[in-house]
Tab-separated table of C-alpha atoms and ligand atoms in Angstrom:
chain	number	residue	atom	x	y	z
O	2	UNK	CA	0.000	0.000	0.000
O	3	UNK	CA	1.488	3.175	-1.285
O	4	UNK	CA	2.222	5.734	1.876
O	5	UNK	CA	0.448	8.881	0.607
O	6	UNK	CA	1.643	11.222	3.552
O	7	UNK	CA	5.409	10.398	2.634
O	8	UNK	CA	4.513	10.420	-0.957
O	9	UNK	CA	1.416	12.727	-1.285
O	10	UNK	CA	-0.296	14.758	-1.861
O	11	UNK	CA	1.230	15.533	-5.102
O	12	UNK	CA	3.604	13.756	-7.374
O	13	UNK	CA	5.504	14.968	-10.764
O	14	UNK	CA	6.364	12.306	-13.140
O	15	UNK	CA	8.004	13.564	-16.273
O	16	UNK	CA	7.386	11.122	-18.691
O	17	UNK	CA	4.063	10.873	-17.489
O	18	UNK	CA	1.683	10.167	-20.487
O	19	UNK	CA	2.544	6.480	-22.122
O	20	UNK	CA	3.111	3.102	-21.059
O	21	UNK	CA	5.087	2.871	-17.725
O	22	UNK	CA	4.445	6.835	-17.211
O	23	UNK	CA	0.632	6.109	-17.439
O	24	UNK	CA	0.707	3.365	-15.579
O	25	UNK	CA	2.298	5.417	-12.714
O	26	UNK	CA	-0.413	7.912	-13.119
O	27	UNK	CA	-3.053	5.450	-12.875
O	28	UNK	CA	-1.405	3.832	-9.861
O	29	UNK	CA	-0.829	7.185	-7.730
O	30	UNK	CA	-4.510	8.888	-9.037
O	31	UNK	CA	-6.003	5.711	-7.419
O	32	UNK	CA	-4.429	5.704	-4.420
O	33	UNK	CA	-5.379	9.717	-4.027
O	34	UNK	CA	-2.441	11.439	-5.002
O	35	UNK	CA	-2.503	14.702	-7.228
O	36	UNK	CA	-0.248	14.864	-10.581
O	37	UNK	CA	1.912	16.936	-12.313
O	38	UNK	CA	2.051	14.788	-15.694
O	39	UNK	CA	4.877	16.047	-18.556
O	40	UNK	CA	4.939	14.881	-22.119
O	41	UNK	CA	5.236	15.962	-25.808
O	42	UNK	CA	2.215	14.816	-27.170
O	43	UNK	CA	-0.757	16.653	-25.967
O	44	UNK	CA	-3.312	14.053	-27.009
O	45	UNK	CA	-1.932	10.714	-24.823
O	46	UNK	CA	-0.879	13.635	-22.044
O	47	UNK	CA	-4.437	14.399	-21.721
O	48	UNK	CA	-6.213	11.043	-22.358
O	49	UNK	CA	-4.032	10.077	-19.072
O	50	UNK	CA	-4.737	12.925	-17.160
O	51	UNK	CA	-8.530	12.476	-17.730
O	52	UNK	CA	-8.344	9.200	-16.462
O	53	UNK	CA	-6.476	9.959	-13.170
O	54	UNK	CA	-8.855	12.494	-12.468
O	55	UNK	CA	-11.816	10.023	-12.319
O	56	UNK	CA	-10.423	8.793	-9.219
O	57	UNK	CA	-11.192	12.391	-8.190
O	58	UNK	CA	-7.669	13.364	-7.763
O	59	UNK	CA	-5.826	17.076	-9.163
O	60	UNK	CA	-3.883	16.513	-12.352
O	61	UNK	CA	-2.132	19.386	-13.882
O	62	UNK	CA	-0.288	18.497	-17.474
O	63	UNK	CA	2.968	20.079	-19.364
O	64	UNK	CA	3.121	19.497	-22.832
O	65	UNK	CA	6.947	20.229	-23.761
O	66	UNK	CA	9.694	18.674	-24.704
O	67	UNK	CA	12.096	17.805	-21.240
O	68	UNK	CA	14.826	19.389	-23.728
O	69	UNK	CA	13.687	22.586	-24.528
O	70	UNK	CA	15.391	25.369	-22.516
O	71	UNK	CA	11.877	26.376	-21.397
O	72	UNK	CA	10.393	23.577	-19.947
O	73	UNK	CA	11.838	23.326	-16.496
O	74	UNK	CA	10.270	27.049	-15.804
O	75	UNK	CA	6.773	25.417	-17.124
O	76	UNK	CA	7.179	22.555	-14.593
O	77	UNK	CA	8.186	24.920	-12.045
O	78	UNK	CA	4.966	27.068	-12.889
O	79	UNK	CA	3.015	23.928	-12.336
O	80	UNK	CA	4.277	22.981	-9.255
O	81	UNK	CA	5.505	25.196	-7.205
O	82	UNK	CA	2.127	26.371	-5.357
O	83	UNK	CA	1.599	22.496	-4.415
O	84	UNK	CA	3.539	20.430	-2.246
O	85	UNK	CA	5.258	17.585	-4.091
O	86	UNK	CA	5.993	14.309	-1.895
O	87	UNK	CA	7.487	12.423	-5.114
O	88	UNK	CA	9.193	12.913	-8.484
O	89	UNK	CA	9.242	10.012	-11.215
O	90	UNK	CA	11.467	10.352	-13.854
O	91	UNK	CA	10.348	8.083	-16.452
O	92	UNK	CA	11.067	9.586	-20.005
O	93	UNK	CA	14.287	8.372	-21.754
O	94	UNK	CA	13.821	5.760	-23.780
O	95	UNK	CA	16.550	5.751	-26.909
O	96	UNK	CA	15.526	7.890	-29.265
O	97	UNK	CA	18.786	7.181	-31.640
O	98	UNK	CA	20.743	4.790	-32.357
O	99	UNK	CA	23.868	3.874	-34.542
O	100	UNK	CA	27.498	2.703	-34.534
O	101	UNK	CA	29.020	5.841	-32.616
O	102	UNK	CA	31.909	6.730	-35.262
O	103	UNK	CA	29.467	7.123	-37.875
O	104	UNK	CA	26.572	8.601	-35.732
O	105	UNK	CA	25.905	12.167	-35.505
O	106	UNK	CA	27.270	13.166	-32.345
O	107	UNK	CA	24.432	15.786	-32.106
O	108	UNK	CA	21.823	13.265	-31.399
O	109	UNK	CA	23.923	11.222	-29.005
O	110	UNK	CA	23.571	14.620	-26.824
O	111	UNK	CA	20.352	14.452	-27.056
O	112	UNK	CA	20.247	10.840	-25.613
O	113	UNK	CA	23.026	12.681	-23.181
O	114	UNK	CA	20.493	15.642	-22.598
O	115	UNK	CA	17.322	13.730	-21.244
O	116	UNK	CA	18.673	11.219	-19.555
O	117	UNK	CA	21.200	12.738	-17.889
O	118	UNK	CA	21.068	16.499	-18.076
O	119	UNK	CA	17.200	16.786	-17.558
O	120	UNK	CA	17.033	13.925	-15.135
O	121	UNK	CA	20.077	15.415	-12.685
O	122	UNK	CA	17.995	19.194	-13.349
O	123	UNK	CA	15.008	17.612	-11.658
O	124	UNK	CA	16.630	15.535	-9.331
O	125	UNK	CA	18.308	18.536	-7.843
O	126	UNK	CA	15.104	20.990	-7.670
O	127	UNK	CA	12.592	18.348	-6.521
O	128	UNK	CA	15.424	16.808	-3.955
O	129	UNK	CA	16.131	19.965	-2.565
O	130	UNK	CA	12.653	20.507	-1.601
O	131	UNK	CA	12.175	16.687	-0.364
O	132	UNK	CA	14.824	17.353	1.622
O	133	UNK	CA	13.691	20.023	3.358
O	134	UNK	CA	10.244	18.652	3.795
O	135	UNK	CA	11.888	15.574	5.087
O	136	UNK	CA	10.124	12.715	3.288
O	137	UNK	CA	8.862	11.798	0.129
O	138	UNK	CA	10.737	9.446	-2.673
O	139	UNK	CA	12.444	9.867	-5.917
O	140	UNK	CA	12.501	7.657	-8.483
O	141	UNK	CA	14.657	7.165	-11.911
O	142	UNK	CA	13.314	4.676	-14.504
O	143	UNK	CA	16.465	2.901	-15.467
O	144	UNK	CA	17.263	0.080	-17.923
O	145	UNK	CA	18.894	-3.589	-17.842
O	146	UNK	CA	20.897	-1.424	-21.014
O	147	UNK	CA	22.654	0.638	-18.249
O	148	UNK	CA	24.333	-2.938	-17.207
O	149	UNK	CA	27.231	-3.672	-19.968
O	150	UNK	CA	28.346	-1.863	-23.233
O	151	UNK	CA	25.600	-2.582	-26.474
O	152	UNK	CA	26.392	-2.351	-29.790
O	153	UNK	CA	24.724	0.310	-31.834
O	154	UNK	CA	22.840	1.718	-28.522
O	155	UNK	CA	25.764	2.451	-26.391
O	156	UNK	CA	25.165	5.980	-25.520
O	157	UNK	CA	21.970	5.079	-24.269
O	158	UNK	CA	23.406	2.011	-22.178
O	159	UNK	CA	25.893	4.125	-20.966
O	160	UNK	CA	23.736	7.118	-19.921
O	161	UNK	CA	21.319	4.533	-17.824
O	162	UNK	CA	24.847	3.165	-16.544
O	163	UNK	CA	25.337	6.793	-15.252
O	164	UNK	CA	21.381	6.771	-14.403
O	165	UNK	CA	22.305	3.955	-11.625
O	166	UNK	CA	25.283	5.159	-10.184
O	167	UNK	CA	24.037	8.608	-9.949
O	168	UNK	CA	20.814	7.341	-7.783
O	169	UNK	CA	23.130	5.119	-5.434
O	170	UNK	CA	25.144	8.259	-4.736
O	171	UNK	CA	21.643	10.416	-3.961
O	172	UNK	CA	20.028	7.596	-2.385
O	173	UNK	CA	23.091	7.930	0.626
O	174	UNK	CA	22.215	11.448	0.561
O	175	UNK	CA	18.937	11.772	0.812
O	176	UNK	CA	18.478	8.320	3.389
O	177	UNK	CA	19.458	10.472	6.336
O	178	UNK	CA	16.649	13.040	5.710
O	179	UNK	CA	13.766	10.823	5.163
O	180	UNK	CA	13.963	10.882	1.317
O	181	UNK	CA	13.544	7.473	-0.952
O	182	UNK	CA	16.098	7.276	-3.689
O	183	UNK	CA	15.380	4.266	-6.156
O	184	UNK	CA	16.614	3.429	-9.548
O	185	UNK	CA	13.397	1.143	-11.176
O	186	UNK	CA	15.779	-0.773	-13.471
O	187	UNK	CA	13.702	-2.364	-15.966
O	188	UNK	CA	14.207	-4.726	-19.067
O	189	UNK	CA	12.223	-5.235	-22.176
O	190	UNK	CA	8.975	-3.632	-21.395
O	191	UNK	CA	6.004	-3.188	-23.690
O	192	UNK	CA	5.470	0.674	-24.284
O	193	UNK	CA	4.423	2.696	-26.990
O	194	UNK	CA	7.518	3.651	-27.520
O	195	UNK	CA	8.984	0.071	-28.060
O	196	UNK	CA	6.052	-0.992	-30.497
O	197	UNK	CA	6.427	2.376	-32.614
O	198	UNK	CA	10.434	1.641	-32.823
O	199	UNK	CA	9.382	-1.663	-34.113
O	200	UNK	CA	11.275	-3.922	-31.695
O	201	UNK	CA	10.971	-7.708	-32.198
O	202	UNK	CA	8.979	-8.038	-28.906
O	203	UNK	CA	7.754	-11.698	-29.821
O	204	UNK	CA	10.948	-13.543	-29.432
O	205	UNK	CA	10.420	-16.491	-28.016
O	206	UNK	CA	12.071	-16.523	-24.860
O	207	UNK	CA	12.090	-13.158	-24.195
O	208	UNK	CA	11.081	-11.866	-20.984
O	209	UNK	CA	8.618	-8.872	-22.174
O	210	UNK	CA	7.250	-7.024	-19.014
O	211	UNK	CA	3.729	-5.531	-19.243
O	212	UNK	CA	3.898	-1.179	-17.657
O	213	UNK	CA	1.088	-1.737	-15.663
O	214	UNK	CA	3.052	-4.464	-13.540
O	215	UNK	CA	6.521	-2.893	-13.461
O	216	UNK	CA	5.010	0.149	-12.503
O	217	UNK	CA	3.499	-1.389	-9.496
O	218	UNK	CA	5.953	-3.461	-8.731
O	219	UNK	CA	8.472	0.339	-8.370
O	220	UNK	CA	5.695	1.594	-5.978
O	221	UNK	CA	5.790	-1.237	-4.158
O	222	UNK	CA	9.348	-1.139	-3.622
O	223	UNK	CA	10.058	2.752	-3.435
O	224	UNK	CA	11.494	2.610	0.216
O	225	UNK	CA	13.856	-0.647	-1.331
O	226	UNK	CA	16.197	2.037	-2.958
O	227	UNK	CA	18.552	2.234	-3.983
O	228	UNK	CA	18.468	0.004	-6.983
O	229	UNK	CA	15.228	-2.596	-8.208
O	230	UNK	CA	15.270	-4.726	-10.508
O	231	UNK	CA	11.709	-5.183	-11.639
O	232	UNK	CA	10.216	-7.473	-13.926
O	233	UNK	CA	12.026	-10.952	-12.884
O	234	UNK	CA	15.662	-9.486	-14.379
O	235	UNK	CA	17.889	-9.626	-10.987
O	236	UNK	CA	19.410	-12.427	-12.025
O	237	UNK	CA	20.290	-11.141	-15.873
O	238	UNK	CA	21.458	-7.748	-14.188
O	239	UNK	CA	23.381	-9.565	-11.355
O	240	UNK	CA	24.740	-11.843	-14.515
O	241	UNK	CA	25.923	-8.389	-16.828
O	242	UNK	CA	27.172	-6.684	-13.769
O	243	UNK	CA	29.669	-9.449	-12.899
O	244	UNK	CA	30.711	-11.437	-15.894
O	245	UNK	CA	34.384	-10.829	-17.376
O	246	UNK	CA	34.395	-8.170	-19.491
O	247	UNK	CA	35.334	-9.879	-22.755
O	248	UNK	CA	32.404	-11.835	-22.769
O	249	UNK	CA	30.557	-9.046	-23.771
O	250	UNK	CA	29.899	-9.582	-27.434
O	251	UNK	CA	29.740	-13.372	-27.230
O	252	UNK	CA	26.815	-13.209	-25.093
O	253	UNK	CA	25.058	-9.724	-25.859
O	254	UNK	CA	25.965	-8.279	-28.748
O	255	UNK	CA	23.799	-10.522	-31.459
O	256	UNK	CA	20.581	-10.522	-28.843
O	257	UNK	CA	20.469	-6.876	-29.210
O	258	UNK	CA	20.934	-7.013	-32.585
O	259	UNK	CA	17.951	-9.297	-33.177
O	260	UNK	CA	15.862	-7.547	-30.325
O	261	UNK	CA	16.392	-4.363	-32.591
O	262	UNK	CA	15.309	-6.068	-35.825
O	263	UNK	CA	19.131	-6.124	-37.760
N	24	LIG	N1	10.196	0.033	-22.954
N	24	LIG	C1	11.256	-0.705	-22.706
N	24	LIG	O1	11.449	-1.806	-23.228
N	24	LIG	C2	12.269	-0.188	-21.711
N	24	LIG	C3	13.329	-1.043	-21.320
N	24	LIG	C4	14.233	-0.582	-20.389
N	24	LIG	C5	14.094	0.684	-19.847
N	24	LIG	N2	13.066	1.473	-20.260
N	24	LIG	C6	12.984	2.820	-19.695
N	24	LIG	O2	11.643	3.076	-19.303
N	24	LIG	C7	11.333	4.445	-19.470
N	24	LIG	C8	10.068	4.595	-20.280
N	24	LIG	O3	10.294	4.114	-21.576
N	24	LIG	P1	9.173	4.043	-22.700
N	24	LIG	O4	9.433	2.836	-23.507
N	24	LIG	O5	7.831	4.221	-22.100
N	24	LIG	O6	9.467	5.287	-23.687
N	24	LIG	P2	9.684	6.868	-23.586
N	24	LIG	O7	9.883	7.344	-24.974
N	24	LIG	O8	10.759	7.165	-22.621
N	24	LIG	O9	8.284	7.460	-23.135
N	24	LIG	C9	7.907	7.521	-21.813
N	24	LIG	C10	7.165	8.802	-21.547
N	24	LIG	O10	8.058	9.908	-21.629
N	24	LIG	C11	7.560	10.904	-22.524
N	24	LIG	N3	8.736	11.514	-23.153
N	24	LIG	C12	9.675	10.894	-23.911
N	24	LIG	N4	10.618	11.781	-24.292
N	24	LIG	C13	10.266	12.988	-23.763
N	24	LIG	C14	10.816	14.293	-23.826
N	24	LIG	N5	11.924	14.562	-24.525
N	24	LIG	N6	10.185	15.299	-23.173
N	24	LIG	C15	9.044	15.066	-22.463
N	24	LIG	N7	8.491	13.842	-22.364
N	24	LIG	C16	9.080	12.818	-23.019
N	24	LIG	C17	6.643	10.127	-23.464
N	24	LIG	O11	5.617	10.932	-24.053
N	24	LIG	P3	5.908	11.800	-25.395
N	24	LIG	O12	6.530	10.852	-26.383
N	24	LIG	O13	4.562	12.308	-25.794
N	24	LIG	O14	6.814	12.901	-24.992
N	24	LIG	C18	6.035	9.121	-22.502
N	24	LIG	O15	4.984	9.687	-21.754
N	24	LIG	C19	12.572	5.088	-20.113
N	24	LIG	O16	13.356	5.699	-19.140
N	24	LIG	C20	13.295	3.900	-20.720
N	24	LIG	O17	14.672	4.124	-20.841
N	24	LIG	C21	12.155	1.084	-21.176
């Protein structure tokens, strides 16, 4: 049962429109906890938000992109009157990939810019105010990706990489003042965002996790920090993190290949 005084009465997930985001939304608008919901596309953004506010809860949307310059002032806009008890940052899925010499080094900063620049700019705002309120939880949607180099996707896997280590570090800072760190590492999950890249998601043998359940399953486990695993991958993540480094490509590099369609 999700705490709503540590994590109420409002809660900002950016990314908050689509597959795992929605599925957040739904999940904190039925246990009674206001939103802040950011996305791009206006349409899903406010097919979500109508939803969440059947369960009679506040939901106030931003429809911008996480990377324009002006979009942290919007969220600040939207939230600053209300008192937050929980960010989600959910957006970042890759939105480029290719081999990096011949990539264009502009969109890698892009990958660079969301999930790293944009998550550490609302980290920092929303912790500081957790922290002085002295509870509440944090959490960074990260990816099995962020475990061991991938060809073709690398600045991606190595941005969730950072993504990890980055929410260890603020999980020991923010313990001491009542503040739940967690990095919600998940693996192939089907979003949206997957289905309109065109990932093979029918494999079989491939563990494909449904939002609604990894969603939950981060809720659930918000005070667990500072790392999950969710959807049955601890022992593929515990595998990548600790296998020799050469063994890379022999084991990885052609599933991603075929998970990607090449
Ligand atoms: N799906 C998977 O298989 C998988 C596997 C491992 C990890 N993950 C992680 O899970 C999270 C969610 O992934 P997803 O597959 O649902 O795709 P996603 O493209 O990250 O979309 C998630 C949400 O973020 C919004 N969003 C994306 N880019 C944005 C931007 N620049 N500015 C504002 N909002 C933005 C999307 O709406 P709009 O497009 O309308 O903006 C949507 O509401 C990501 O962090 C991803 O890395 C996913």
């Amino acid at each position: 049962m999700l705490d709503t005084e540590v994590y109420g009465p409002w809660a900002v997930i950016a990314g908050g429109s689509e597959g795992v985001g929605a599925a957040f939304a739904d999940r904190l608008a039925a246990a009674g906890i206001n939103l802040v919901l950011i996305a791009r596309k206006p349409g899903p953004l406010e097919e979500t938000a109508d939803r969440a506010r059947k369960h009679g809860v506040e939901v106030r949307t931003v429809a911008a992109d996480l990377l324009d310059p002006g979009t942290f002032d919007a969220i600040r806009r939207a939230s600053d009157d209300v008192e937050v008890g929980l960010l989600i940052f959910n957006a970042g899925a890759n939105t480029y990939g290719a081999e990096f010499v011949e990539g264009d080094l502009e969109q890698f900063q892009r990958v660079i810019d969301l999930n790293i620049t944009s998550q550490m700019l609302l980290s920092q705002y929303f912790g500081a105010r957790l922290k002085k309120r002295g509870k509440g939880g944090i959490m960074l949607v990260g990816s099995l990706a962020g475990y061991l180099g991938q060809p073709g996707i690398g600045v991606y896997a190595a941005s969730k990489a950072f993504g990890r280590i980055f929410a260890e570090g603020l999980w020991l800072e923010l313990k001491p003042h009542g503040v739940h760190v967690l990095e919600l590492v998940l693996g192939v999950t089907r979003t949206p965002a997957m289905e309109r890249a065109g990932l093979k998601l029918d494999r079989p043998g491939l563990n494909v996790a449904d939002p609604e359940d990894v969603a939950q399953e981060g809720l659930d486990h918000l005070a667990d920090g500072p790392v999950w695993v969710a959807g049955g991958n601890l022992k593929t993540a515990e595998a990548n993190s600790g296998m020799a480094r050469d063994q890379i490509v022999e084991n990885h590099a052609e599933a991603v290949k075929r998970l990607l369609g090449h």
